[in-house]
Short mmCIF file of C-alpha atoms in Angstrom, two decimals:
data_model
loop_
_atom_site.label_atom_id
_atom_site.label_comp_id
_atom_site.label_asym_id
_atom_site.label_seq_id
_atom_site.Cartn_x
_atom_site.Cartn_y
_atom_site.Cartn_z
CA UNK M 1232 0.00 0.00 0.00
CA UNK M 1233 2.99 2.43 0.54
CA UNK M 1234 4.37 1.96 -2.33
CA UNK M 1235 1.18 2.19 -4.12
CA UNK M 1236 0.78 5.76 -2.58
CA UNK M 1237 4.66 6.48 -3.44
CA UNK M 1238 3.58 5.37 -7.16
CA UNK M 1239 0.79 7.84 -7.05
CA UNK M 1240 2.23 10.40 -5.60
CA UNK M 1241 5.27 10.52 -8.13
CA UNK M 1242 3.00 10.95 -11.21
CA UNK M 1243 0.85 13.12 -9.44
CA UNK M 1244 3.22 15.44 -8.87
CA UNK M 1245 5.38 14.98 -11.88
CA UNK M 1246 6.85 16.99 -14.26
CA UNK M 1247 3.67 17.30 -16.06
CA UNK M 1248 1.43 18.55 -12.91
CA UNK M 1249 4.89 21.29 -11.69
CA UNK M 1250 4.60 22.51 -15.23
CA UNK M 1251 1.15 23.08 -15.36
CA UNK M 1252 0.75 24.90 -12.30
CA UNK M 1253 3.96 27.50 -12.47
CA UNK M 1254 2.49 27.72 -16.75
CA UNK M 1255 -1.07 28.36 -14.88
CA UNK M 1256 0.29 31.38 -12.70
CA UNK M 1257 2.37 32.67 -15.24
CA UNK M 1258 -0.03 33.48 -17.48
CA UNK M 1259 -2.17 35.00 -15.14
CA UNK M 1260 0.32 36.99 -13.71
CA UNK M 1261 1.31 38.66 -17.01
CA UNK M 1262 -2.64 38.95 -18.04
CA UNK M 1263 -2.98 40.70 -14.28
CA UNK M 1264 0.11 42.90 -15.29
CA UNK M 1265 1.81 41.58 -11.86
CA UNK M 1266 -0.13 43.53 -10.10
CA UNK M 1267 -0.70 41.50 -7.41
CA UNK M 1268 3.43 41.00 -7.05
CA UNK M 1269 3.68 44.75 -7.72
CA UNK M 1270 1.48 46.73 -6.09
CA UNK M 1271 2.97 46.16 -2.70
CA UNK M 1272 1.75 49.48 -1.32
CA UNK M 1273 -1.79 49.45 -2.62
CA UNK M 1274 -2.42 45.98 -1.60
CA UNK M 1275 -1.19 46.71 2.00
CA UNK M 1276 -2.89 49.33 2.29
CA UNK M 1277 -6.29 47.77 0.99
CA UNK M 1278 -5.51 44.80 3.57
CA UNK M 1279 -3.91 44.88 6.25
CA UNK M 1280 -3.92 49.00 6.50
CA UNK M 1281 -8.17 48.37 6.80
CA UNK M 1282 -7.76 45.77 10.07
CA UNK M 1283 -9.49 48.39 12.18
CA UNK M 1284 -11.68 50.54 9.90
CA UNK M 1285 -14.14 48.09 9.11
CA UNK M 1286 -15.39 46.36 5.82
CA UNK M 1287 -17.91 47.60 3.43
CA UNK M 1288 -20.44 45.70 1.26
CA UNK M 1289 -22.26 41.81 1.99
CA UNK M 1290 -20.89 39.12 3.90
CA UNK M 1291 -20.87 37.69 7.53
CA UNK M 1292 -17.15 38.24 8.57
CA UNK M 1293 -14.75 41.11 7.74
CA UNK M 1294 -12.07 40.27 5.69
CA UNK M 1295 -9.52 40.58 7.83
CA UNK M 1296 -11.38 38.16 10.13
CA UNK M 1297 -11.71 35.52 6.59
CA UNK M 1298 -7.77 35.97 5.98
CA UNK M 1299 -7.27 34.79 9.04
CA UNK M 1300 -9.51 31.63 8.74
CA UNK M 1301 -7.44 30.92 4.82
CA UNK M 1302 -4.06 31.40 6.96
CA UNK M 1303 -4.97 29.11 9.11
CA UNK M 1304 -4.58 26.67 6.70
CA UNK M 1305 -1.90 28.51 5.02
CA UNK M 1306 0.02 29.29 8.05
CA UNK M 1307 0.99 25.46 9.69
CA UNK M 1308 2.88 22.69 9.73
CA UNK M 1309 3.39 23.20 6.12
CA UNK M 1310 5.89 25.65 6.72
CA UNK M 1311 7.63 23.74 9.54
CA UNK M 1312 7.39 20.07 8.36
CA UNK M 1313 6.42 20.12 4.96
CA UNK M 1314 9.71 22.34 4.40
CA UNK M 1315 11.70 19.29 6.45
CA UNK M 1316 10.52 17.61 4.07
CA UNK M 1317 10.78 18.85 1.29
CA UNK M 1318 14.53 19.47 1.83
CA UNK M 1319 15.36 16.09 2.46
CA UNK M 1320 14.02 15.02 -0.73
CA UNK M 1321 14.35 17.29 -2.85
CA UNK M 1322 17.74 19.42 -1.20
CA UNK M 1323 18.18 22.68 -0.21
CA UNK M 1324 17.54 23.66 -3.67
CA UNK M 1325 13.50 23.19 -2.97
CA UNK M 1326 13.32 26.12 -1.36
CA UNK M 1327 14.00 28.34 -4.43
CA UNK M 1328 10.98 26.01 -6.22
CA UNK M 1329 8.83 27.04 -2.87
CA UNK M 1330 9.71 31.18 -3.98
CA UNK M 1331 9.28 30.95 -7.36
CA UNK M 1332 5.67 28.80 -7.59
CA UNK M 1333 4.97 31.28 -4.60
CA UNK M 1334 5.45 34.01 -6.84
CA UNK M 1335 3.28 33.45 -9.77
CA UNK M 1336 0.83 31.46 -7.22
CA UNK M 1337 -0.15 35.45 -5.76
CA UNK M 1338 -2.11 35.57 -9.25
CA UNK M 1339 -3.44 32.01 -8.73
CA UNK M 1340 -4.70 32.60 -4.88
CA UNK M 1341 -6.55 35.99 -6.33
CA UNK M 1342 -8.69 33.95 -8.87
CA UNK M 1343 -9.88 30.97 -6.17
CA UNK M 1344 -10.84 34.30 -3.68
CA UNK M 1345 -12.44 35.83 -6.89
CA UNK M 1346 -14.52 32.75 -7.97
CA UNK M 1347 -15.01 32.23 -3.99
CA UNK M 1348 -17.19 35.65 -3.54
CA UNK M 1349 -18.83 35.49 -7.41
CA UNK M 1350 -20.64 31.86 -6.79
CA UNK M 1351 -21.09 32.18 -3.21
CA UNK M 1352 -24.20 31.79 -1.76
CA UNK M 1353 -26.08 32.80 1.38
CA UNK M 1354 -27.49 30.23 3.47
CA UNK M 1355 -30.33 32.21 5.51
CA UNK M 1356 -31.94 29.52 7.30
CA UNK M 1357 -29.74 26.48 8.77
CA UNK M 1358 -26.49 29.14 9.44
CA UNK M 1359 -27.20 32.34 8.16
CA UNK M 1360 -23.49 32.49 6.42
CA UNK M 1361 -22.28 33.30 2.91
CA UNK M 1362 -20.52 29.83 1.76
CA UNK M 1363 -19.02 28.73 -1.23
CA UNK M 1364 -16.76 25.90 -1.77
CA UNK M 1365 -15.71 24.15 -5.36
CA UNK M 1366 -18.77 22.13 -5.63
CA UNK M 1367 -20.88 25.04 -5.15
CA UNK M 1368 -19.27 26.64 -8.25
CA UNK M 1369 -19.36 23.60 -10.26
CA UNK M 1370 -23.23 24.24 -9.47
CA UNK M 1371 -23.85 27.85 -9.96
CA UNK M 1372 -20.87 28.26 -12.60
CA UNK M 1373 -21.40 25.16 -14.80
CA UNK M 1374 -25.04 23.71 -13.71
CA UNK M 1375 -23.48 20.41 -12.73
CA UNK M 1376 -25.52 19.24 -9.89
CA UNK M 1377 -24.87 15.92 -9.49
CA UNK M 1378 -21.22 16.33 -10.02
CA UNK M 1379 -21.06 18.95 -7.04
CA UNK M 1380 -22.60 16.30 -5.11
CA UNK M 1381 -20.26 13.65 -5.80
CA UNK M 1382 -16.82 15.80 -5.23
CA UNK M 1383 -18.82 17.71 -1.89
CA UNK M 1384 -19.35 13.36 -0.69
CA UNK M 1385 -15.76 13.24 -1.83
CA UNK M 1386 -14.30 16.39 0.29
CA UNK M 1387 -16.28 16.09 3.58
CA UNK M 1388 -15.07 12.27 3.76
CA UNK M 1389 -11.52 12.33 2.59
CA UNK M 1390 -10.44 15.64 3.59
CA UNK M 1391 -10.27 14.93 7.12
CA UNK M 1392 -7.58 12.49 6.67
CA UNK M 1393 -4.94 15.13 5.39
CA UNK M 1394 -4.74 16.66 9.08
CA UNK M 1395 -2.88 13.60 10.16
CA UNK M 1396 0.42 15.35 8.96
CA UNK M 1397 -0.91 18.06 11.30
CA UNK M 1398 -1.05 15.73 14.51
CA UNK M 1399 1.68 13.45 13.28
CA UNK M 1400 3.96 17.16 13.27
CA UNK M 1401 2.88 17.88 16.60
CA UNK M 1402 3.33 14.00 17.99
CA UNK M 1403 6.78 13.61 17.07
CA UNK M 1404 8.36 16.91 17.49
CA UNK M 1405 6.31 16.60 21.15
CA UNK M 1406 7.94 13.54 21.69
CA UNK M 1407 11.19 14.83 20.28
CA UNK M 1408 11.46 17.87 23.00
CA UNK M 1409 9.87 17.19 26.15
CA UNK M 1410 9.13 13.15 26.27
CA UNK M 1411 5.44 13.40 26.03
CA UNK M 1412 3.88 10.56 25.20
CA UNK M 1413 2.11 10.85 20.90
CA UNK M 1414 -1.56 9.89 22.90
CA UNK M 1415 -0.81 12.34 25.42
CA UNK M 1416 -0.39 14.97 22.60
CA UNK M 1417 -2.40 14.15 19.95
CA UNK M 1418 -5.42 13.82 22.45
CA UNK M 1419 -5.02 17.23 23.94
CA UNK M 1420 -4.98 18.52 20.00
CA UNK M 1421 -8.21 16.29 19.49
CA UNK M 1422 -9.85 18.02 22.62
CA UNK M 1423 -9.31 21.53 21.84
CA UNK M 1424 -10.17 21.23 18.23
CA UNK M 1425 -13.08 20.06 18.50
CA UNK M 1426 -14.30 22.78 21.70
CA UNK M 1427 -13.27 25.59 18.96
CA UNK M 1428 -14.86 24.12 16.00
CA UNK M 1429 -17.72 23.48 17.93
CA UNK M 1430 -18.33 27.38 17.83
CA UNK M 1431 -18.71 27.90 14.53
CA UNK M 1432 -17.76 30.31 12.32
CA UNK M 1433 -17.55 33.29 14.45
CA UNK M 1434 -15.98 31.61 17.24
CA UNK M 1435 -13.27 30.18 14.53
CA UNK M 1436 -12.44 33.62 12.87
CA UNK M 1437 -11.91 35.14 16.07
CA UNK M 1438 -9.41 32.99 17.46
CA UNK M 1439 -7.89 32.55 14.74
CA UNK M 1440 -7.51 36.48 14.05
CA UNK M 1441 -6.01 36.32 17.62
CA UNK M 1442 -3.62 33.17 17.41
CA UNK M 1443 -2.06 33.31 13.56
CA UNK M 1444 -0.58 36.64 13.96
CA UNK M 1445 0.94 36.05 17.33
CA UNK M 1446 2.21 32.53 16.39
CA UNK M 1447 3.66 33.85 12.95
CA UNK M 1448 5.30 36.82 14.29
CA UNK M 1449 6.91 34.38 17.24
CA UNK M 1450 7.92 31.61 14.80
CA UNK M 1451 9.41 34.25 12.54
CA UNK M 1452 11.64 36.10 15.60
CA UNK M 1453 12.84 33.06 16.87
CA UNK M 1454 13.87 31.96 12.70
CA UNK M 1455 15.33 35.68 12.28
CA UNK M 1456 17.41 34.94 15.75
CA UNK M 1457 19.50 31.99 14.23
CA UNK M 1458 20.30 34.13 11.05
CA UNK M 1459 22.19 37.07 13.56
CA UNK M 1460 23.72 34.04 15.27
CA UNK M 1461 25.00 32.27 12.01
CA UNK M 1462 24.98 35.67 10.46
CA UNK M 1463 28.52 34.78 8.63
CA UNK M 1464 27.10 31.82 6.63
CA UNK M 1465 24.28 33.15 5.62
CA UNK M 1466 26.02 33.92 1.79
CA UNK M 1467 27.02 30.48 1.73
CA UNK M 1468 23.69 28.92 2.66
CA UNK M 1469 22.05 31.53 -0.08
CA UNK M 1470 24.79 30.20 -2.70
CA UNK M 1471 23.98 27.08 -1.68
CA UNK M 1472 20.07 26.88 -2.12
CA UNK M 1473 20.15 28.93 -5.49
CA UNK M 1474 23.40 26.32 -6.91
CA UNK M 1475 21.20 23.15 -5.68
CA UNK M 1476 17.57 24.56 -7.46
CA UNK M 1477 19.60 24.42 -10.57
CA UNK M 1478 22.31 21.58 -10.46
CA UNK M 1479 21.65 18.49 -8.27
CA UNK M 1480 22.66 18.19 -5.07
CA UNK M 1481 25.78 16.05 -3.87
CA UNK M 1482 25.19 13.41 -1.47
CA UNK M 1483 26.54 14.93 2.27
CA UNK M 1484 26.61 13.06 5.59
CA UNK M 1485 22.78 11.24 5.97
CA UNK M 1486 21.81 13.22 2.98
CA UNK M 1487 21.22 10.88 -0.10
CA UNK M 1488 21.44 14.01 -2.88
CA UNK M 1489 19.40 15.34 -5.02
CA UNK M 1490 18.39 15.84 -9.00
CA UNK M 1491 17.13 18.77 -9.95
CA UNK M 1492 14.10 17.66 -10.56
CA UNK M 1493 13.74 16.19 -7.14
CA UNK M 1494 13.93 20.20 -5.57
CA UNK M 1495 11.68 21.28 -8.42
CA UNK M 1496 8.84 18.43 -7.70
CA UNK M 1497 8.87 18.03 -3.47
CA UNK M 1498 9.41 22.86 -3.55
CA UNK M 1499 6.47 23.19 -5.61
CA UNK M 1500 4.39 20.42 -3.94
CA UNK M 1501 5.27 21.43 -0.18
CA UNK M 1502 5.10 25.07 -1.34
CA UNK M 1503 1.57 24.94 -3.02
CA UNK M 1504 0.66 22.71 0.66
CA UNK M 1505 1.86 25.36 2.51
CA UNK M 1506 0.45 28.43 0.28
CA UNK M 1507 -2.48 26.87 -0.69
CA UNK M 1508 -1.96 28.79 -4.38
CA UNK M 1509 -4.17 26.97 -6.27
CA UNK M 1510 -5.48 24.08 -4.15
CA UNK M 1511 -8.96 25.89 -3.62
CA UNK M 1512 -8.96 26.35 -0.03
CA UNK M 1513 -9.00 30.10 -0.76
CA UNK M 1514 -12.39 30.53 -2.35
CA UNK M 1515 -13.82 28.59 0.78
CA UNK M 1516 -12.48 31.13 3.35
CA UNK M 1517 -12.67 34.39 1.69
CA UNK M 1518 -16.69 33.63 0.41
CA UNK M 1519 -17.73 34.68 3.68
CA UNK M 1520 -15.98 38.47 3.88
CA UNK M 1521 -17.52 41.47 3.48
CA UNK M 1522 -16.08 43.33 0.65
CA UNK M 1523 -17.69 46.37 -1.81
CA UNK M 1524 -15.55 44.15 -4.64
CA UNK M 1525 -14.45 40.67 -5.32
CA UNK M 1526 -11.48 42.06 -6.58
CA UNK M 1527 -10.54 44.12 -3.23
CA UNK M 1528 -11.00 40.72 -1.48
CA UNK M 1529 -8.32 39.09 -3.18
CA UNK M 1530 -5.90 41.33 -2.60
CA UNK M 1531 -5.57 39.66 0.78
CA UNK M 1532 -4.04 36.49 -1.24
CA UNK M 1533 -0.36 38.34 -2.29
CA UNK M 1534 0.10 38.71 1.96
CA UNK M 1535 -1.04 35.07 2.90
CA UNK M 1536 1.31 34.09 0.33
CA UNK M 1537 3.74 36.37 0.78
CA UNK M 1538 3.83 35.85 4.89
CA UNK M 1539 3.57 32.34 4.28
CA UNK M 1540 6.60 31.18 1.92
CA UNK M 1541 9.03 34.19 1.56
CA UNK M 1542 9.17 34.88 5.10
CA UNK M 1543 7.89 31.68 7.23
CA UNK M 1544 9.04 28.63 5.00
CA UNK M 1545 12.63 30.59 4.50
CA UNK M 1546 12.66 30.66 7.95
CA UNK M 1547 12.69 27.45 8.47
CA UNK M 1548 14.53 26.07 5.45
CA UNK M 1549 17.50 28.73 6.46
CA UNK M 1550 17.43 27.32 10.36
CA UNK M 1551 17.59 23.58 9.20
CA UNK M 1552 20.36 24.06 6.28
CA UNK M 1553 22.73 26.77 8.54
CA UNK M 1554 22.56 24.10 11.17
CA UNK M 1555 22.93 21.07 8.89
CA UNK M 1556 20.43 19.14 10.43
CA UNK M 1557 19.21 17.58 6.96
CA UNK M 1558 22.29 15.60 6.72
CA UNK M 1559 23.87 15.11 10.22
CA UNK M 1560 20.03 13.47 11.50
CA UNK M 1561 17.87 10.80 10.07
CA UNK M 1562 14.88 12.89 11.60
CA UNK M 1563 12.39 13.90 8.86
CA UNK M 1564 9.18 16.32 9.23
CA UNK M 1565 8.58 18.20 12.44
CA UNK M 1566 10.87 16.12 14.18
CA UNK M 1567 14.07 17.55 11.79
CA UNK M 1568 13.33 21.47 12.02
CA UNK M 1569 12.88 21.11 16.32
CA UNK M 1570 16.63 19.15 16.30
CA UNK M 1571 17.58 22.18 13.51
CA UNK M 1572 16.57 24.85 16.12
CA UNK M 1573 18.33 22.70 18.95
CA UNK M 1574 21.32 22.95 17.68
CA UNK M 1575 20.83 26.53 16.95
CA UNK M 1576 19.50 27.40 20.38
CA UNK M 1577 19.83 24.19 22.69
CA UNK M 1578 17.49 22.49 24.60
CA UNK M 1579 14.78 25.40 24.94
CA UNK M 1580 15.20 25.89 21.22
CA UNK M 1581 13.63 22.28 20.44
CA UNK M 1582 11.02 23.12 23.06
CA UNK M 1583 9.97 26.55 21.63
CA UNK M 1584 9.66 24.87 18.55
CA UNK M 1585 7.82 22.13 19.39
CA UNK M 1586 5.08 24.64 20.61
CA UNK M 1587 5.30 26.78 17.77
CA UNK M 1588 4.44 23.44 15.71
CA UNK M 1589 1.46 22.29 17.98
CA UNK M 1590 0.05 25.83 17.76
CA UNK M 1591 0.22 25.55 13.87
CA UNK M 1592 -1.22 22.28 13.54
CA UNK M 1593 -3.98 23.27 15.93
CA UNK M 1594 -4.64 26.71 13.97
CA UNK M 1595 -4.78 24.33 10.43
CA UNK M 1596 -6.97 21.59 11.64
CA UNK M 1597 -9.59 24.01 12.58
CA UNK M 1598 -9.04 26.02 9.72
CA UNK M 1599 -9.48 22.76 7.53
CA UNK M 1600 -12.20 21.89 9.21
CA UNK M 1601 -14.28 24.88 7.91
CA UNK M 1602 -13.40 23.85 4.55
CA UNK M 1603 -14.53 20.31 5.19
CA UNK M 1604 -17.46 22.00 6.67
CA UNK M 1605 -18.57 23.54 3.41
CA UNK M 1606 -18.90 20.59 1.37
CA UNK M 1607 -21.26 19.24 4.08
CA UNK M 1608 -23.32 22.28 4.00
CA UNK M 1609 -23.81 22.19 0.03
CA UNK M 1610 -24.55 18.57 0.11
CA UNK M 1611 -27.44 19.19 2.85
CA UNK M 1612 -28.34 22.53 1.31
CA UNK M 1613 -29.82 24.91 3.94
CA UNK M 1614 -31.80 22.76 5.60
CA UNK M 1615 -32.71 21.94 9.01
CA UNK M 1616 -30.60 18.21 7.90
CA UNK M 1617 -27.82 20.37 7.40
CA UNK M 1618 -27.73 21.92 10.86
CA UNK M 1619 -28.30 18.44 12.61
CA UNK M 1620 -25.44 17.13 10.61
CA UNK M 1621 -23.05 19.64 12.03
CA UNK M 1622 -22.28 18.12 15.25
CA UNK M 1623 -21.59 14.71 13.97
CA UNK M 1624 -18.86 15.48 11.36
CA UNK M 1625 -17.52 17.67 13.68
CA UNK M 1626 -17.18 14.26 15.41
CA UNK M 1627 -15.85 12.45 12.10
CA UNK M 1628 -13.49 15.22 11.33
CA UNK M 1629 -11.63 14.83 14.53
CA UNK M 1630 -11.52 10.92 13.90
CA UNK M 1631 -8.55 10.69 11.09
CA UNK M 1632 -6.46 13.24 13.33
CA UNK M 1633 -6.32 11.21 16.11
CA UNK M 1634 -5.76 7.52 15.04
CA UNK M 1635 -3.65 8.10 11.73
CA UNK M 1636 -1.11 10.26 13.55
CA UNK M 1637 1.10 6.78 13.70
CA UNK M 1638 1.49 6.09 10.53
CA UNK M 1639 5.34 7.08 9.28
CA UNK M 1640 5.59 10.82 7.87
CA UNK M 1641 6.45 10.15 4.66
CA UNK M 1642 3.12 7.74 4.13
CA UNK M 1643 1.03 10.47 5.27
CA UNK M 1644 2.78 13.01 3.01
CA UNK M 1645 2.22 11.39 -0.07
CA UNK M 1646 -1.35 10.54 1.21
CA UNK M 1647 -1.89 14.26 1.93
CA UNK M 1648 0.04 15.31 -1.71
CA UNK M 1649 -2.38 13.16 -3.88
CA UNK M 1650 -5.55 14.72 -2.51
CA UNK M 1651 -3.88 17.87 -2.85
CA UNK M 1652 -3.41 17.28 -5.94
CA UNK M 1653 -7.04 16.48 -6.96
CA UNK M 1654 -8.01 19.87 -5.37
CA UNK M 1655 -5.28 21.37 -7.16
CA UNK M 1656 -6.52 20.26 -10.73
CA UNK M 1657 -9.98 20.67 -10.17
CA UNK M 1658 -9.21 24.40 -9.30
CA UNK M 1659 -7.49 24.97 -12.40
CA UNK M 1660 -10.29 23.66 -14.57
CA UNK M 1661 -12.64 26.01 -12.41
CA UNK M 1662 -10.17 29.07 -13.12
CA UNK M 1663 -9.23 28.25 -16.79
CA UNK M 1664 -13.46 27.57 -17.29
CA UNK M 1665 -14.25 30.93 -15.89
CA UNK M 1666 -11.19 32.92 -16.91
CA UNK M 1667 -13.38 35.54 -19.23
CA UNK M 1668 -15.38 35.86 -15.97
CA UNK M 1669 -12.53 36.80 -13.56
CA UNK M 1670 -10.66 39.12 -16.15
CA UNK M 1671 -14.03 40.94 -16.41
CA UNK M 1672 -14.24 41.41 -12.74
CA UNK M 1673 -10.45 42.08 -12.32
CA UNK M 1674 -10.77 44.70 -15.00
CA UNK M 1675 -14.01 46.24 -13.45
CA UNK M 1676 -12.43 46.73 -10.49
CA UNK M 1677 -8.52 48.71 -11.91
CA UNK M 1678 -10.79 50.62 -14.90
CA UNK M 1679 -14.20 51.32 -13.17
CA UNK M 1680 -14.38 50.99 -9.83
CA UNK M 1681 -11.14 52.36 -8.61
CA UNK M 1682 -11.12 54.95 -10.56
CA UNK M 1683 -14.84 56.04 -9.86
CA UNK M 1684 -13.75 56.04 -6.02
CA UNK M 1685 -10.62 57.92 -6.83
CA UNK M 1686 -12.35 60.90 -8.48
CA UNK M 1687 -14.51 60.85 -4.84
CA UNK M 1688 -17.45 58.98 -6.34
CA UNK M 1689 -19.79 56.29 -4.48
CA UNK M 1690 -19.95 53.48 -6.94
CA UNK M 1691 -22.29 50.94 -5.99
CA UNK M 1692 -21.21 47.38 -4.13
CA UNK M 1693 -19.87 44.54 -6.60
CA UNK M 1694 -21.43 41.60 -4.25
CA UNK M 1695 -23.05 38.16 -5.06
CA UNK M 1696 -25.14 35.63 -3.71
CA UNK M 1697 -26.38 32.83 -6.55
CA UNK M 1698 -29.48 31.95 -4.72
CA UNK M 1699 -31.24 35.48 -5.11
#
């Protein structure tokens, strides 16, 4: 079975599937005009420079608050054991991968938020939330009900199971820094996930517009600390990551090596895990914001992105290759990058570490969760059946994350990459479908609407909900 999934995985994320996705953002990137990699002041300012000034237009959480939700996902283990990962099989040269699908994946993350807030819908009676997920545009985009049924079956039951990198991360890097025992940890995890999904929406978006920030900001001091202390190799370990993106990787210590291909395969699958660029997850979290424009909304995908894999995945790539963990320890995932920051800091390095990773994991499996959540909701509809069914799979959700957790890292990995790569392709057929549709919007919003509120105008809200 494990090397079935190894099989899978390989031609899943082959050279065919990298290609299509960095093609994929290209192209939209250069139709865009790179604004979304450009316009670093503008989008700042019409993100994270509106935090306290409210939102205008429809929706049931500000944006801010439906950023934070998306980063949960964004913002996890991804960035601390899928880049373990991904450097010891594909070499420090994965990293580079991570930046440059990262890049052209800004573009990619704006058209899932995009599609998310043009087929949304609002569910009055059984939640009264705007939701959207990909089977609810394969409805209200393409008319394919019974197809939306079939992938929202296929979501709600499977999707569950990709959090048990999330409690496997937290298990063994646990276990790595203080001794606890993987039950111990994994059932504290289980415990508090559920009494926060249990909540709901609201109670989600708030703690998670509480926790993310704080965590990130931690994470990224205590990654910024072992750069001033290793501040002298820091032009070797850059001359090192671009040489090995481009020129495989000599075999060093525990360290196998690594083609070329290898760094280009495990950066852009780890980095589009970690990002989220063009899995979907991003129309599911943003649907529910309050925005005047679809458009303004997705500015908030160049900062998850950004945050996410220039700044937090660097982080931890730079801490494990300055200390030269990947080669001198057989320790792979979340396990590898607490013995990295060991070394760097000693013993209370592994064990801030270890926190930092059980404080990811917990902000992603609830974050999942909501996205899990969604394809329940369309397959119930807004019904009272839909509200009944609520408590259960919160039940079934937390099931996977708690019993898979044993399985070895790498199984769950390439478990967790070939459902990501089903999301991944279905989003680009939704994208490349409706690509007249977001370029219309997109251009709406640069030659209409901005302009019109530029000259001190009150142009009227660009909002949708497909059931009115």
């Amino acid at each position: 079975m494990t090397e079935f999934l190894y099989v899978i995985d390989d031609f899943m994320w082959g050279s065919w599937m990298t290609a299509l996705i960095l093609i994929l953002g290209i192209v939209l990137s250069i139709r865009f005009g790179f604004r979304y990699q450009r316009k670093i002041i503008f989008n700042f300012k019409n993100t994270f420079g509106k935090i306290r000034s409210g939102n205008e237009g429809e929706g049931t959480i500000s944006g801010f608050r439906a950023a934070c939700t998306a980063l949960a996902n964004t913002v996890g283990t991804g960035n601390i054991s899928g880049v373990a990962t991904a450097i010891v099989s594909g070499g420090p040269g994965a990293l580079v991968w991570m930046w440059i699908s990262a890049f052209f994946g800004m573009s990619t993350k704006a058209c899932e938020i995009i599609i998310g807030q043009r087929y949304r819908e609002h569910y009055k009676e059984s939640m009264n939330e705007y939701v959207c997920d990909r089977s609810f545009v394969l409805k209200n985009a393409f008319g394919w009900k019974k197809g939306a049924v079939v992938l929202a079956v296929f979501c709600f039951l499977f999707g569950p199971w990709t959090c048990s990198v999330q409690t496997e991360a937290v298990s063994s890097s646990m276990s790595e820094a203080f001794g606890i025992p993987s039950f111990v940890s994994v059932a504290i995890i289980g415990i508090t996930c559920l009494v926060t999904i249990w909540g709901g929406l609201k109670r989600i978006s708030s703690v998670m517009s509480k926790a993310v920030p704080v965590m990130a900001v931690l994470y990224i001091l205590m990654g910024l600390g072992v750069l001033i202390l290793n501040f002298s190799q820091i032009p070797a370990v850059i001359a090192l990551v671009f040489k090995s993106a481009f020129s495989p990787t000599a075999a060093v210590g525990g360290f196998a090596g690594a083609t070329v291909r290898d760094a280009l395969q495990y950066g852009v699958a780890r980095g589009i895990y970690s990002n989220d660029a063009g899995t979907g997850y991003g129309m599911i979290a943003h649907a529910s914001a309050k925005t005047d424009h679809p458009v303004r909304q997705s500015l908030w995908g160049w900062g998850e992105v950004c945050l996410d894999t220039f700044i937090i995945c660097a982080v931890t790539a730079f801490t494990i290759i300055i200390t030269g963990s990947y080669y001198t320890s057989d320790a792979t995932s979340g396990a590898l990058t607490t013995i990295a920051f060991t070394k760097a800091y000693g013993n209370i390095g592994g064990k801030l570490t270890a926190i930092a990773i059980a404080v990811f994991a917990w902000t992603t499996i609830i974050g999942m969760y909501y996205t899990c959540e969604k394809s329940v909701n369309y397959a119930f509809g807004d019904t009272k059946t839909n509200k009944k069914m609520m408590p259960v799979y919160m039940i079934y959700y937390m099931i996977p994350c708690v019993i898979l957790y044993k399985l070895e890292a790498d199984v769950l990995w390439a478990f967790t990459d070939i459902l990501s790569a089903v999301y991944v392709l279905i989003t680009i057929f939704i994208i490349v479908a409706r690509h007249k549709e977001i370029f219309r919007l997109f251009d709406d919003f640069w030659k209409r609407y901005i302009p019109a509120k530029e000259k001190g105008e009150n142009p009227e809200f660009v909002t949708f909900d497909c059931r009115e």
